[in-house]
Amino acid sequence: RRSSDLLADQGCEWKEEVVPLNEWHEGKCELRKTAVFGQVPRFTDGDFILFQSNAILRYLGRKHDLYGKNDKEAALIDMVNDGVEDLRMKYLRFFFHEWETGKEKYLEELPNQLRPFERLVSQNPSGFLMGSNISFADYSLLDLLQNHLIVAPDCLKDFPHLQAYKDKMEARPKLKAYLGSEAHKNRLIHPTRKM
């Protein structure tokens, strides 16, 4: 979803192919045979094929000038995105393995996990995570915040800068149009989890 948000916001057109989960697990999908690490997504740009979500996101960041103005800014964007991914991994562990047994603990610890992002956004006059312009890491954080808001609708109530950040991101005209589209609304966080 992060890459789709980025592509939509940058005014790009793309074709998305959804693989039915049962076909993937049963090995009936040709894509699975070519997946480098046995995972999706796969991104194709002409004859260039790339796997792994963050590799795709970074590629798109470089391609669409969403990777900072210099090497130092790019390194800071990488640092922040790695922080987003650390929280995403905790979220995924909770979501897939501790949903029934660990929800209370996860939600209790969530404010401590969100606090660094609140601080980063509050310290940046641009209102983005890092630098004066939007970066690929902003799409990654937005996606993660949106996922958390489904599980814990009030998780941003004590984080006014993150709430403003989310609102600012979702108000970007092309992204707003995509987020309101049926293509986006019909996407599940995960096909096996009912919310």
PDB file of C-alpha atoms in Angstrom:
ATOM      1  CA  ARG A   1       0.000   0.000   0.000  1.00  0.00           C
ATOM      2  CA  ARG A   2       2.881   2.382   0.665  1.00  0.00           C
ATOM      3  CA  SER A   3       4.060   2.192  -2.922  1.00  0.00           C
ATOM      4  CA  SER A   4       0.521   2.627  -4.240  1.00  0.00           C
ATOM      5  CA  ASP A   5       0.091   5.744  -2.108  1.00  0.00           C
ATOM      6  CA  LEU A   6       3.386   7.134  -3.418  1.00  0.00           C
ATOM      7  CA  LEU A   7       2.514   6.359  -7.042  1.00  0.00           C
ATOM      8  CA  ALA A   8      -0.943   7.911  -6.713  1.00  0.00           C
ATOM      9  CA  ASP A   9       0.414  11.044  -5.051  1.00  0.00           C
ATOM     10  CA  GLN A  10       3.035  11.436  -7.767  1.00  0.00           C
ATOM     11  CA  GLY A  11       0.375  11.194 -10.479  1.00  0.00           C
ATOM     12  CA  CYS A  12       1.577   7.870 -11.849  1.00  0.00           C
ATOM     13  CA  GLU A  13      -0.528   5.178 -13.438  1.00  0.00           C
ATOM     14  CA  TRP A  14       0.040   1.555 -12.501  1.00  0.00           C
ATOM     15  CA  LYS A  15      -1.587  -1.802 -12.814  1.00  0.00           C
ATOM     16  CA  GLU A  16      -1.995  -3.874  -9.708  1.00  0.00           C
ATOM     17  CA  GLU A  17      -2.428  -7.616  -9.850  1.00  0.00           C
ATOM     18  CA  VAL A  18      -3.791  -9.261  -6.730  1.00  0.00           C
ATOM     19  CA  VAL A  19      -2.915 -12.897  -6.224  1.00  0.00           C
ATOM     20  CA  PRO A  20      -5.580 -14.932  -4.411  1.00  0.00           C
ATOM     21  CA  LEU A  21      -4.072 -16.143  -1.153  1.00  0.00           C
ATOM     22  CA  ASN A  22      -5.151 -19.759  -1.689  1.00  0.00           C
ATOM     23  CA  GLU A  23      -3.494 -19.850  -5.140  1.00  0.00           C
ATOM     24  CA  TRP A  24      -0.286 -18.480  -3.653  1.00  0.00           C
ATOM     25  CA  HIS A  25      -0.183 -21.043  -0.833  1.00  0.00           C
ATOM     26  CA  GLU A  26      -1.138 -23.923  -3.134  1.00  0.00           C
ATOM     27  CA  GLY A  27       1.655 -23.021  -5.564  1.00  0.00           C
ATOM     28  CA  LYS A  28      -0.792 -22.407  -8.413  1.00  0.00           C
ATOM     29  CA  CYS A  29       0.603 -18.955  -9.070  1.00  0.00           C
ATOM     30  CA  GLU A  30       3.360 -18.442 -11.654  1.00  0.00           C
ATOM     31  CA  LEU A  31       4.514 -15.341  -9.799  1.00  0.00           C
ATOM     32  CA  ARG A  32       5.517 -17.427  -6.786  1.00  0.00           C
ATOM     33  CA  LYS A  33       8.007 -19.349  -8.906  1.00  0.00           C
ATOM     34  CA  THR A  34       9.833 -16.130  -9.816  1.00  0.00           C
ATOM     35  CA  ALA A  35       9.663 -14.383  -6.445  1.00  0.00           C
ATOM     36  CA  VAL A  36      13.275 -14.002  -5.337  1.00  0.00           C
ATOM     37  CA  PHE A  37      12.535 -14.496  -1.633  1.00  0.00           C
ATOM     38  CA  GLY A  38       9.202 -16.290  -2.060  1.00  0.00           C
ATOM     39  CA  GLN A  39       7.261 -13.120  -1.246  1.00  0.00           C
ATOM     40  CA  VAL A  40       5.287 -10.379  -2.909  1.00  0.00           C
ATOM     41  CA  PRO A  41       5.028  -7.575  -3.850  1.00  0.00           C
ATOM     42  CA  ARG A  42       6.717  -7.553  -7.202  1.00  0.00           C
ATOM     43  CA  PHE A  43       7.221  -4.272  -8.990  1.00  0.00           C
ATOM     44  CA  THR A  44       7.842  -4.013 -12.714  1.00  0.00           C
ATOM     45  CA  ASP A  45       9.066  -0.878 -14.471  1.00  0.00           C
ATOM     46  CA  GLY A  46       9.470  -1.762 -18.120  1.00  0.00           C
ATOM     47  CA  ASP A  47      11.787  -4.764 -18.145  1.00  0.00           C
ATOM     48  CA  PHE A  48      13.096  -4.015 -14.646  1.00  0.00           C
ATOM     49  CA  ILE A  49      11.677  -6.297 -11.931  1.00  0.00           C
ATOM     50  CA  LEU A  50      12.080  -5.694  -8.230  1.00  0.00           C
ATOM     51  CA  PHE A  51      10.872  -7.537  -5.122  1.00  0.00           C
ATOM     52  CA  GLN A  52      10.740  -6.495  -1.447  1.00  0.00           C
ATOM     53  CA  SER A  53       8.542  -3.614  -0.258  1.00  0.00           C
ATOM     54  CA  ASN A  54      11.285  -1.320   0.978  1.00  0.00           C
ATOM     55  CA  ALA A  55      13.496  -1.862  -2.058  1.00  0.00           C
ATOM     56  CA  ILE A  56      10.522  -0.872  -4.207  1.00  0.00           C
ATOM     57  CA  LEU A  57       9.804   2.144  -2.036  1.00  0.00           C
ATOM     58  CA  ARG A  58      13.424   3.321  -2.145  1.00  0.00           C
ATOM     59  CA  TYR A  59      13.587   2.809  -5.916  1.00  0.00           C
ATOM     60  CA  LEU A  60      10.444   4.919  -6.324  1.00  0.00           C
ATOM     61  CA  GLY A  61      11.893   7.480  -3.939  1.00  0.00           C
ATOM     62  CA  ARG A  62      14.978   7.881  -6.102  1.00  0.00           C
ATOM     63  CA  LYS A  63      12.974   7.848  -9.325  1.00  0.00           C
ATOM     64  CA  HIS A  64      10.509  10.523  -8.170  1.00  0.00           C
ATOM     65  CA  ASP A  65      12.988  12.740  -6.295  1.00  0.00           C
ATOM     66  CA  LEU A  66      11.606  11.748  -2.880  1.00  0.00           C
ATOM     67  CA  TYR A  67      14.959  10.855  -1.324  1.00  0.00           C
ATOM     68  CA  GLY A  68      16.245  14.152   0.023  1.00  0.00           C
ATOM     69  CA  LYS A  69      18.390  16.890  -1.474  1.00  0.00           C
ATOM     70  CA  ASN A  70      21.784  15.371  -0.664  1.00  0.00           C
ATOM     71  CA  ASP A  71      23.466  12.272   0.772  1.00  0.00           C
ATOM     72  CA  LYS A  72      23.048  13.396   4.383  1.00  0.00           C
ATOM     73  CA  GLU A  73      19.349  14.068   3.970  1.00  0.00           C
ATOM     74  CA  ALA A  74      18.966  10.703   2.194  1.00  0.00           C
ATOM     75  CA  ALA A  75      20.716   8.985   5.112  1.00  0.00           C
ATOM     76  CA  LEU A  76      18.352  10.684   7.584  1.00  0.00           C
ATOM     77  CA  ILE A  77      15.368   9.600   5.498  1.00  0.00           C
ATOM     78  CA  ASP A  78      16.731   6.028   5.538  1.00  0.00           C
ATOM     79  CA  MET A  79      17.137   6.264   9.328  1.00  0.00           C
ATOM     80  CA  VAL A  80      13.562   7.437   9.805  1.00  0.00           C
ATOM     81  CA  ASN A  81      12.182   4.813   7.436  1.00  0.00           C
ATOM     82  CA  ASP A  82      14.096   2.133   9.339  1.00  0.00           C
ATOM     83  CA  GLY A  83      12.399   3.408  12.507  1.00  0.00           C
ATOM     84  CA  VAL A  84       9.028   3.127  10.772  1.00  0.00           C
ATOM     85  CA  GLU A  85       9.907  -0.415   9.725  1.00  0.00           C
ATOM     86  CA  ASP A  86      10.926  -1.341  13.279  1.00  0.00           C
ATOM     87  CA  LEU A  87       7.446  -0.341  14.439  1.00  0.00           C
ATOM     88  CA  ARG A  88       5.873  -2.099  11.441  1.00  0.00           C
ATOM     89  CA  MET A  89       7.599  -5.353  12.443  1.00  0.00           C
ATOM     90  CA  LYS A  90       6.244  -5.023  16.004  1.00  0.00           C
ATOM     91  CA  TYR A  91       2.809  -4.320  14.561  1.00  0.00           C
ATOM     92  CA  LEU A  92       2.973  -7.350  12.260  1.00  0.00           C
ATOM     93  CA  ARG A  93       4.110  -9.632  15.080  1.00  0.00           C
ATOM     94  CA  PHE A  94       1.171  -8.415  17.155  1.00  0.00           C
ATOM     95  CA  PHE A  95      -1.266  -8.572  14.227  1.00  0.00           C
ATOM     96  CA  PHE A  96      -0.416 -12.104  13.123  1.00  0.00           C
ATOM     97  CA  HIS A  97       0.792 -13.810  16.275  1.00  0.00           C
ATOM     98  CA  GLU A  98      -0.470 -11.962  19.345  1.00  0.00           C
ATOM     99  CA  TRP A  99      -3.872 -10.637  18.276  1.00  0.00           C
ATOM    100  CA  GLU A 100      -5.803 -12.528  20.930  1.00  0.00           C
ATOM    101  CA  THR A 101      -3.183 -12.637  23.677  1.00  0.00           C
ATOM    102  CA  GLY A 102      -1.167  -9.454  23.271  1.00  0.00           C
ATOM    103  CA  LYS A 103      -3.527  -6.714  22.141  1.00  0.00           C
ATOM    104  CA  GLU A 104      -3.785  -4.998  25.525  1.00  0.00           C
ATOM    105  CA  LYS A 105      -0.013  -4.971  26.008  1.00  0.00           C
ATOM    106  CA  TYR A 106       0.655  -3.802  22.455  1.00  0.00           C
ATOM    107  CA  LEU A 107      -1.793  -0.912  22.721  1.00  0.00           C
ATOM    108  CA  GLU A 108      -0.413   0.010  26.146  1.00  0.00           C
ATOM    109  CA  GLU A 109       3.107   0.270  24.690  1.00  0.00           C
ATOM    110  CA  LEU A 110       2.040   1.981  21.444  1.00  0.00           C
ATOM    111  CA  PRO A 111       2.363   5.579  22.761  1.00  0.00           C
ATOM    112  CA  ASN A 112       6.040   4.953  23.522  1.00  0.00           C
ATOM    113  CA  GLN A 113       6.492   3.702  19.966  1.00  0.00           C
ATOM    114  CA  LEU A 114       4.734   6.727  18.440  1.00  0.00           C
ATOM    115  CA  ARG A 115       6.515   9.345  20.561  1.00  0.00           C
ATOM    116  CA  PRO A 116       9.719   9.501  18.425  1.00  0.00           C
ATOM    117  CA  PHE A 117       7.651  10.179  15.297  1.00  0.00           C
ATOM    118  CA  GLU A 118       5.691  12.884  17.113  1.00  0.00           C
ATOM    119  CA  ARG A 119       8.983  14.498  18.077  1.00  0.00           C
ATOM    120  CA  LEU A 120      10.407  14.294  14.544  1.00  0.00           C
ATOM    121  CA  VAL A 121       7.333  15.814  12.929  1.00  0.00           C
ATOM    122  CA  SER A 122       7.046  18.535  15.588  1.00  0.00           C
ATOM    123  CA  GLN A 123      10.678  19.575  15.013  1.00  0.00           C
ATOM    124  CA  ASN A 124      10.406  19.821  11.237  1.00  0.00           C
ATOM    125  CA  PRO A 125       8.888  23.111  10.008  1.00  0.00           C
ATOM    126  CA  SER A 126       7.858  21.457   6.726  1.00  0.00           C
ATOM    127  CA  GLY A 127       5.476  19.143   8.549  1.00  0.00           C
ATOM    128  CA  PHE A 128       7.079  16.107   6.927  1.00  0.00           C
ATOM    129  CA  LEU A 129       9.278  13.532   8.626  1.00  0.00           C
ATOM    130  CA  MET A 130      12.605  14.782   7.362  1.00  0.00           C
ATOM    131  CA  GLY A 131      13.750  17.628   5.150  1.00  0.00           C
ATOM    132  CA  SER A 132      11.763  20.357   3.470  1.00  0.00           C
ATOM    133  CA  ASN A 133       9.914  18.084   1.040  1.00  0.00           C
ATOM    134  CA  ILE A 134       7.924  14.887   1.182  1.00  0.00           C
ATOM    135  CA  SER A 135       9.999  11.703   1.065  1.00  0.00           C
ATOM    136  CA  PHE A 136       9.275   8.032   0.473  1.00  0.00           C
ATOM    137  CA  ALA A 137       9.416   7.533   4.266  1.00  0.00           C
ATOM    138  CA  ASP A 138       6.363   9.774   4.651  1.00  0.00           C
ATOM    139  CA  TYR A 139       4.251   7.313   2.672  1.00  0.00           C
ATOM    140  CA  SER A 140       5.552   4.483   4.822  1.00  0.00           C
ATOM    141  CA  LEU A 141       4.641   6.247   8.072  1.00  0.00           C
ATOM    142  CA  LEU A 142       1.224   7.260   6.744  1.00  0.00           C
ATOM    143  CA  ASP A 143       0.423   3.658   5.873  1.00  0.00           C
ATOM    144  CA  LEU A 144       1.496   2.465   9.318  1.00  0.00           C
ATOM    145  CA  LEU A 145      -0.546   5.159  11.079  1.00  0.00           C
ATOM    146  CA  GLN A 146      -3.610   4.278   9.010  1.00  0.00           C
ATOM    147  CA  ASN A 147      -3.222   0.607   9.969  1.00  0.00           C
ATOM    148  CA  HIS A 148      -2.916   1.504  13.643  1.00  0.00           C
ATOM    149  CA  LEU A 149      -5.988   3.733  13.497  1.00  0.00           C
ATOM    150  CA  ILE A 150      -8.059   0.748  12.360  1.00  0.00           C
ATOM    151  CA  VAL A 151      -6.932  -1.276  15.372  1.00  0.00           C
ATOM    152  CA  ALA A 152      -6.880   1.634  17.841  1.00  0.00           C
ATOM    153  CA  PRO A 153      -8.969   4.570  16.531  1.00  0.00           C
ATOM    154  CA  ASP A 154      -7.835   6.931  19.285  1.00  0.00           C
ATOM    155  CA  CYS A 155      -4.105   6.112  19.145  1.00  0.00           C
ATOM    156  CA  LEU A 156      -3.207   9.628  17.934  1.00  0.00           C
ATOM    157  CA  LYS A 157      -5.288  11.548  20.490  1.00  0.00           C
ATOM    158  CA  ASP A 158      -2.201  12.441  22.542  1.00  0.00           C
ATOM    159  CA  PHE A 159      -0.077  13.156  19.469  1.00  0.00           C
ATOM    160  CA  PRO A 160      -1.318  16.401  17.870  1.00  0.00           C
ATOM    161  CA  HIS A 161       1.629  16.712  15.488  1.00  0.00           C
ATOM    162  CA  LEU A 162       1.189  13.165  14.175  1.00  0.00           C
ATOM    163  CA  GLN A 163      -2.545  13.752  13.773  1.00  0.00           C
ATOM    164  CA  ALA A 164      -1.843  16.972  11.837  1.00  0.00           C
ATOM    165  CA  TYR A 165       0.794  15.126   9.797  1.00  0.00           C
ATOM    166  CA  LYS A 166      -1.659  12.354   8.891  1.00  0.00           C
ATOM    167  CA  ASP A 167      -4.319  14.912   7.983  1.00  0.00           C
ATOM    168  CA  LYS A 168      -1.830  16.884   5.862  1.00  0.00           C
ATOM    169  CA  MET A 169      -0.703  13.767   4.018  1.00  0.00           C
ATOM    170  CA  GLU A 170      -4.255  12.571   3.384  1.00  0.00           C
ATOM    171  CA  ALA A 171      -5.244  16.046   2.118  1.00  0.00           C
ATOM    172  CA  ARG A 172      -2.712  16.031  -0.728  1.00  0.00           C
ATOM    173  CA  PRO A 173      -5.060  16.213  -3.748  1.00  0.00           C
ATOM    174  CA  LYS A 174      -3.909  13.192  -5.765  1.00  0.00           C
ATOM    175  CA  LEU A 175      -3.413  11.050  -2.672  1.00  0.00           C
ATOM    176  CA  LYS A 176      -6.789  12.129  -1.296  1.00  0.00           C
ATOM    177  CA  ALA A 177      -8.466  11.071  -4.543  1.00  0.00           C
ATOM    178  CA  TYR A 178      -6.752   7.675  -4.414  1.00  0.00           C
ATOM    179  CA  LEU A 179      -7.544   7.128  -0.727  1.00  0.00           C
ATOM    180  CA  GLY A 180     -11.202   7.823  -1.498  1.00  0.00           C
ATOM    181  CA  SER A 181     -11.291   5.497  -4.495  1.00  0.00           C
ATOM    182  CA  GLU A 182     -12.918   2.077  -4.540  1.00  0.00           C
ATOM    183  CA  ALA A 183      -9.559   0.552  -5.494  1.00  0.00           C
ATOM    184  CA  HIS A 184      -8.115   1.716  -2.175  1.00  0.00           C
ATOM    185  CA  LYS A 185     -11.208   1.168  -0.028  1.00  0.00           C
ATOM    186  CA  ASN A 186     -11.517  -2.452  -1.142  1.00  0.00           C
ATOM    187  CA  ARG A 187      -7.983  -3.311  -0.045  1.00  0.00           C
ATOM    188  CA  LEU A 188      -7.746  -5.270   3.173  1.00  0.00           C
ATOM    189  CA  ILE A 189      -4.938  -4.916   5.683  1.00  0.00           C
ATOM    190  CA  HIS A 190      -4.624  -8.662   5.355  1.00  0.00           C
ATOM    191  CA  PRO A 191      -7.026 -11.072   3.689  1.00  0.00           C
ATOM    192  CA  THR A 192      -7.240 -13.372   6.726  1.00  0.00           C
ATOM    193  CA  ARG A 193      -8.031 -10.754   9.396  1.00  0.00           C
ATOM    194  CA  LYS A 194     -11.518  -9.376   9.934  1.00  0.00           C
ATOM    195  CA  MET A 195     -11.487  -6.118  11.873  1.00  0.00           C
TER     196      MET A 195
END
